[in-house]
Coordinates of C-alpha atoms in Angstrom, one line a residue:
Chain A
M1 CA 77.1 45.7 151.0
N2 CA 79.0 44.7 147.8
E3 CA 77.5 44.1 144.4
A4 CA 77.4 40.3 144.8
E5 CA 75.3 40.6 148.0
M6 CA 73.0 43.1 146.2
F7 CA 72.5 40.6 143.3
E8 CA 71.8 37.9 146.0
T9 CA 69.1 40.1 147.7
N10 CA 67.5 40.8 144.3
R11 CA 67.6 37.1 143.4
N12 CA 65.8 36.2 146.6
T13 CA 63.2 38.8 145.9
W14 CA 62.7 37.5 142.4
N15 CA 62.4 34.0 143.7
A16 CA 59.7 35.1 146.1
K17 CA 57.9 36.9 143.3
V18 CA 57.6 33.8 141.1
P19 CA 54.6 32.1 142.8
V20 CA 52.9 35.5 143.4
H21 CA 53.3 36.5 139.7
A22 CA 52.3 33.1 138.5
D23 CA 49.0 33.5 140.2
S24 CA 48.5 37.2 139.2
E25 CA 46.1 38.7 136.7
F26 CA 49.0 40.7 135.4
Y27 CA 50.8 37.6 134.1
D28 CA 47.5 35.9 133.2
L29 CA 49.0 32.4 133.0
A30 CA 45.7 30.8 132.4
N31 CA 45.2 32.5 129.0
F32 CA 48.9 32.3 128.3
R33 CA 48.6 28.5 128.6
K34 CA 45.7 28.6 126.1
G35 CA 47.9 30.4 123.6
K36 CA 47.7 34.1 124.3
S37 CA 51.0 35.8 123.5
S38 CA 52.6 37.9 126.3
L39 CA 54.3 40.2 123.7
N40 CA 53.3 43.8 123.2
K41 CA 53.0 46.0 120.1
Y42 CA 56.5 47.6 120.4
E43 CA 58.5 44.4 120.5
M44 CA 56.3 42.6 117.9
E45 CA 56.9 45.4 115.4
A46 CA 60.6 45.5 116.1
F47 CA 61.1 41.7 115.7
G48 CA 59.2 41.3 112.4
E49 CA 59.1 37.7 111.3
V50 CA 60.7 35.5 114.0
C51 CA 60.0 32.1 112.6
G52 CA 63.3 30.2 112.3
Q53 CA 65.3 33.0 114.1
N54 CA 67.6 32.2 117.0
I55 CA 66.6 34.5 119.8
L56 CA 68.4 35.0 123.2
H57 CA 66.0 36.5 125.8
L58 CA 67.9 38.2 128.7
Q59 CA 66.3 38.5 132.1
C60 CA 63.3 36.4 131.0
H61 CA 61.6 35.9 134.4
F62 CA 59.5 32.7 134.0
G63 CA 59.8 32.8 130.3
Q64 CA 56.4 34.0 129.0
D65 CA 57.9 36.2 126.3
T66 CA 60.5 33.6 125.5
L67 CA 57.8 30.9 125.1
S68 CA 55.6 33.3 123.1
L69 CA 58.4 33.7 120.6
A70 CA 59.0 29.9 120.6
R71 CA 55.3 29.4 119.8
M72 CA 55.8 31.6 116.8
G73 CA 58.6 29.3 115.5
A74 CA 61.7 31.0 116.9
K75 CA 64.5 29.0 118.5
C76 CA 64.8 30.6 121.9
T77 CA 67.0 30.6 124.9
G78 CA 66.0 32.5 128.1
V79 CA 68.3 33.6 130.8
D80 CA 67.4 34.7 134.3
I81 CA 69.1 35.1 137.7
S82 CA 66.2 33.5 139.6
D83 CA 66.3 29.7 139.9
E84 CA 62.6 29.6 140.8
A85 CA 61.8 31.5 137.7
I86 CA 63.8 29.2 135.5
K87 CA 62.3 26.2 137.1
L88 CA 58.8 27.5 136.2
A89 CA 59.9 28.5 132.7
K90 CA 61.2 24.9 132.1
Q91 CA 58.0 23.5 133.4
L92 CA 55.9 25.7 131.1
N93 CA 58.1 24.8 128.2
T94 CA 57.5 21.0 128.8
E95 CA 53.8 21.5 129.5
L96 CA 53.3 23.5 126.2
K97 CA 55.5 21.1 124.3
L98 CA 57.9 23.8 123.1
D99 CA 61.6 23.7 122.5
A100 CA 63.0 26.7 124.3
K101 CA 66.1 26.4 126.5
F102 CA 66.4 28.1 129.8
V103 CA 69.6 29.0 131.7
C104 CA 69.9 30.3 135.3
C105 CA 72.7 32.8 135.7
N106 CA 73.5 36.4 136.3
V107 CA 72.9 38.0 132.9
L108 CA 76.3 39.6 132.9
D109 CA 77.9 36.1 133.0
T110 CA 75.7 34.7 130.1
S111 CA 78.7 34.0 127.8
Q112 CA 80.0 31.5 130.5
F113 CA 76.9 29.5 130.2
V114 CA 75.7 30.0 126.6
S115 CA 78.1 29.6 123.7
E116 CA 75.6 29.7 120.8
K117 CA 75.3 32.9 118.7
F118 CA 71.9 34.5 118.0
D119 CA 70.1 36.5 115.3
I120 CA 68.4 38.5 118.0
V121 CA 69.3 39.4 121.5
F122 CA 66.4 40.9 123.4
T123 CA 65.5 42.3 126.8
S124 CA 62.4 44.2 127.9
Y125 CA 60.5 46.2 130.6
G126 CA 62.3 46.4 133.9
T127 CA 65.6 44.8 133.2
I128 CA 68.6 47.2 133.0
G129 CA 67.7 48.7 136.4
W130 CA 69.0 45.5 137.9
L131 CA 72.5 46.0 136.5
P132 CA 75.1 48.3 138.1
D133 CA 77.0 49.1 134.9
L134 CA 76.1 48.7 131.2
K135 CA 79.6 49.1 129.9
P136 CA 80.8 46.2 127.7
Chain B
M1 CA 78.3 40.1 126.3
I2 CA 75.6 41.2 124.0
S3 CA 78.0 41.6 121.1
E4 CA 79.6 38.2 121.9
R5 CA 76.3 36.4 121.6
L6 CA 75.2 38.1 118.4
K7 CA 75.8 36.6 114.9
P8 CA 77.2 39.1 112.5
G9 CA 74.2 40.9 111.0
G10 CA 72.1 40.1 114.0
F11 CA 70.5 42.7 116.2
F12 CA 70.0 43.7 119.8
Y13 CA 66.6 45.1 120.8
I14 CA 65.6 46.6 124.1
V15 CA 62.2 48.0 125.1
E16 CA 62.4 49.4 128.5
F17 CA 60.8 51.9 130.9
H18 CA 62.2 55.4 130.3
P19 CA 64.9 56.6 132.7
I20 CA 63.0 59.8 133.4
A21 CA 60.4 57.6 135.1
W22 CA 63.0 56.3 137.5
I23 CA 63.9 59.6 139.1
F24 CA 60.7 59.3 141.2
D25 CA 60.1 57.5 144.5
Y26 CA 56.8 55.7 144.0
T27 CA 56.7 54.2 147.5
V28 CA 55.2 57.5 148.7
S29 CA 52.0 59.1 147.4
P30 CA 52.2 61.3 145.5
P31 CA 55.6 60.2 144.1
I32 CA 58.4 62.6 144.8
M33 CA 61.5 63.4 142.7
K34 CA 64.2 61.6 144.6
Y35 CA 66.8 59.8 142.5
G36 CA 69.4 61.1 140.1
Y37 CA 68.7 60.6 136.4
Q38 CA 72.2 59.2 136.0
Q39 CA 73.3 58.5 139.6
K40 CA 75.9 55.8 140.0
E41 CA 75.0 54.8 143.5
A42 CA 72.6 51.9 144.0
I43 CA 69.0 52.6 145.0
Y44 CA 67.6 50.4 147.8
E45 CA 63.8 50.0 148.1
E46 CA 61.8 47.8 150.4
Y47 CA 58.1 47.6 150.1
Q48 CA 55.1 45.2 150.4
G49 CA 53.6 43.8 147.2
T50 CA 54.9 43.7 143.7
Y51 CA 54.1 45.5 140.4
A52 CA 52.0 42.5 139.3
D53 CA 50.1 42.1 142.6
K54 CA 50.1 45.2 144.8
N55 CA 48.0 43.4 147.4
S56 CA 50.5 40.6 147.9
K57 CA 52.0 40.3 151.4
M58 CA 55.4 39.5 150.0
V59 CA 58.1 42.0 150.8
S60 CA 60.3 43.1 147.9
K61 CA 63.8 44.1 148.8
E62 CA 65.6 45.5 145.8
Y63 CA 68.8 47.1 144.8
G64 CA 68.5 49.0 141.5
W65 CA 70.6 51.3 139.4
N66 CA 69.5 54.2 137.2
H67 CA 70.9 54.4 133.6
S68 CA 70.6 57.4 131.4
L69 CA 69.7 57.0 127.7
G70 CA 73.2 58.3 127.0
E71 CA 74.7 55.4 128.9
V72 CA 72.5 52.9 127.1
I73 CA 73.4 54.2 123.7
S74 CA 77.1 54.7 124.4
S75 CA 77.5 51.3 125.9
L76 CA 76.0 49.6 122.8
A77 CA 78.2 51.8 120.5
E78 CA 81.3 51.0 122.6
A79 CA 80.5 47.3 122.1
G80 CA 80.7 47.8 118.4
L81 CA 77.0 47.8 117.6
Q82 CA 75.5 50.2 115.2
I83 CA 72.4 52.1 116.6
E84 CA 69.5 51.7 114.2
Y85 CA 67.1 53.8 116.3
L86 CA 66.2 55.2 119.7
K87 CA 62.4 55.7 120.0
E88 CA 60.6 57.2 123.0
H89 CA 56.9 56.6 123.7
D90 CA 54.3 58.2 125.9
A91 CA 52.4 55.0 126.2
S92 CA 53.3 51.9 128.2
P93 CA 51.7 48.5 127.7
Y94 CA 51.8 48.1 131.5
D95 CA 50.0 50.1 134.1
I96 CA 52.9 50.2 136.5
F97 CA 53.2 53.9 137.5
P98 CA 50.7 55.7 139.6
G99 CA 48.0 57.8 138.0
L100 CA 48.3 56.6 134.4
I101 CA 45.2 56.7 132.1
K102 CA 44.3 54.1 129.5
N103 CA 44.4 55.4 125.9
E104 CA 42.2 54.2 122.9
E105 CA 44.8 51.5 122.1
G106 CA 44.5 50.1 125.7
M107 CA 48.0 51.4 126.6
F108 CA 48.8 53.6 129.6
E109 CA 49.9 57.2 129.6
L110 CA 50.5 60.1 131.9
P111 CA 47.4 62.3 131.8
N112 CA 49.6 65.3 130.8
K113 CA 52.2 63.3 128.7
M114 CA 54.9 65.3 130.4
Y115 CA 57.6 62.7 129.6
P116 CA 57.8 59.4 127.8
L117 CA 57.3 56.2 129.8
V118 CA 59.0 53.8 127.4
F119 CA 62.0 53.7 125.1
E120 CA 63.2 51.3 122.4
V121 CA 66.7 50.8 121.0
K122 CA 67.6 48.6 118.1
A123 CA 71.3 48.1 117.4
T124 CA 72.9 45.9 114.8
K125 CA 76.1 43.9 114.8
N126 CA 77.9 44.8 111.6
S127 CA 78.5 41.7 109.5
T128 CA 82.2 42.7 109.0
T129 CA 83.1 43.4 112.6
E130 CA 83.3 39.8 113.8
A131 CA 87.0 40.1 114.6
V132 CA 86.7 43.0 117.0
E133 CA 84.4 41.5 119.5
L134 CA 84.4 43.4 122.8

């Protein structure tokens, strides 16, 4: 199996995870919709003040962290390989009246789809393990 | 790609599970040491459920790759970014590995704290290196 087929297998699994995760206590979408941030202590301390910052969130799943940052006043773009995840992220963005952008692509191809430059590029918890090679 | 998308003076930040935690096979109980800390070959796992809902009937089929801290740091440095810090933490905000205990902050740790579960790296794009984008 070549890498493209491996990415496709992973994309299918992530697509299948979206409805399961959207209903899970782990992702707690009900409280997220009410305004609860999905961000944790480590990343909050690292970011500092994000209001007005342009942030690119790589491998964003259905965008909870991206939208949490948008709620804090950041201008955010989220990228994910799963079309189902990006669909839900866009839906949440509209529902919550936020201004985040979401792009569906392999994260390694991001520059083919996003030309903007950012103050912060961010990725978190369970992301680099999906990439065969980290070299630039 | 990361460097291409950063403004000069901007920074990359990653908070991720520690590569030591990925040498174990968690599909068996108790977990066994199975995968190389820096093995190049893909790891294939197929299991029922997901980390967010272990009782789900969905079957996860996943190819993953292990990356050492050295690979993470060297790749960022090679892209022209300046490493601000590499931090390693015993506590994870997520209860995703077997046998973790909740600490007083509500985070999850190994009972014996034998190895860190999370690392963070912050790396900055130098405001004068715009011309040498990699």
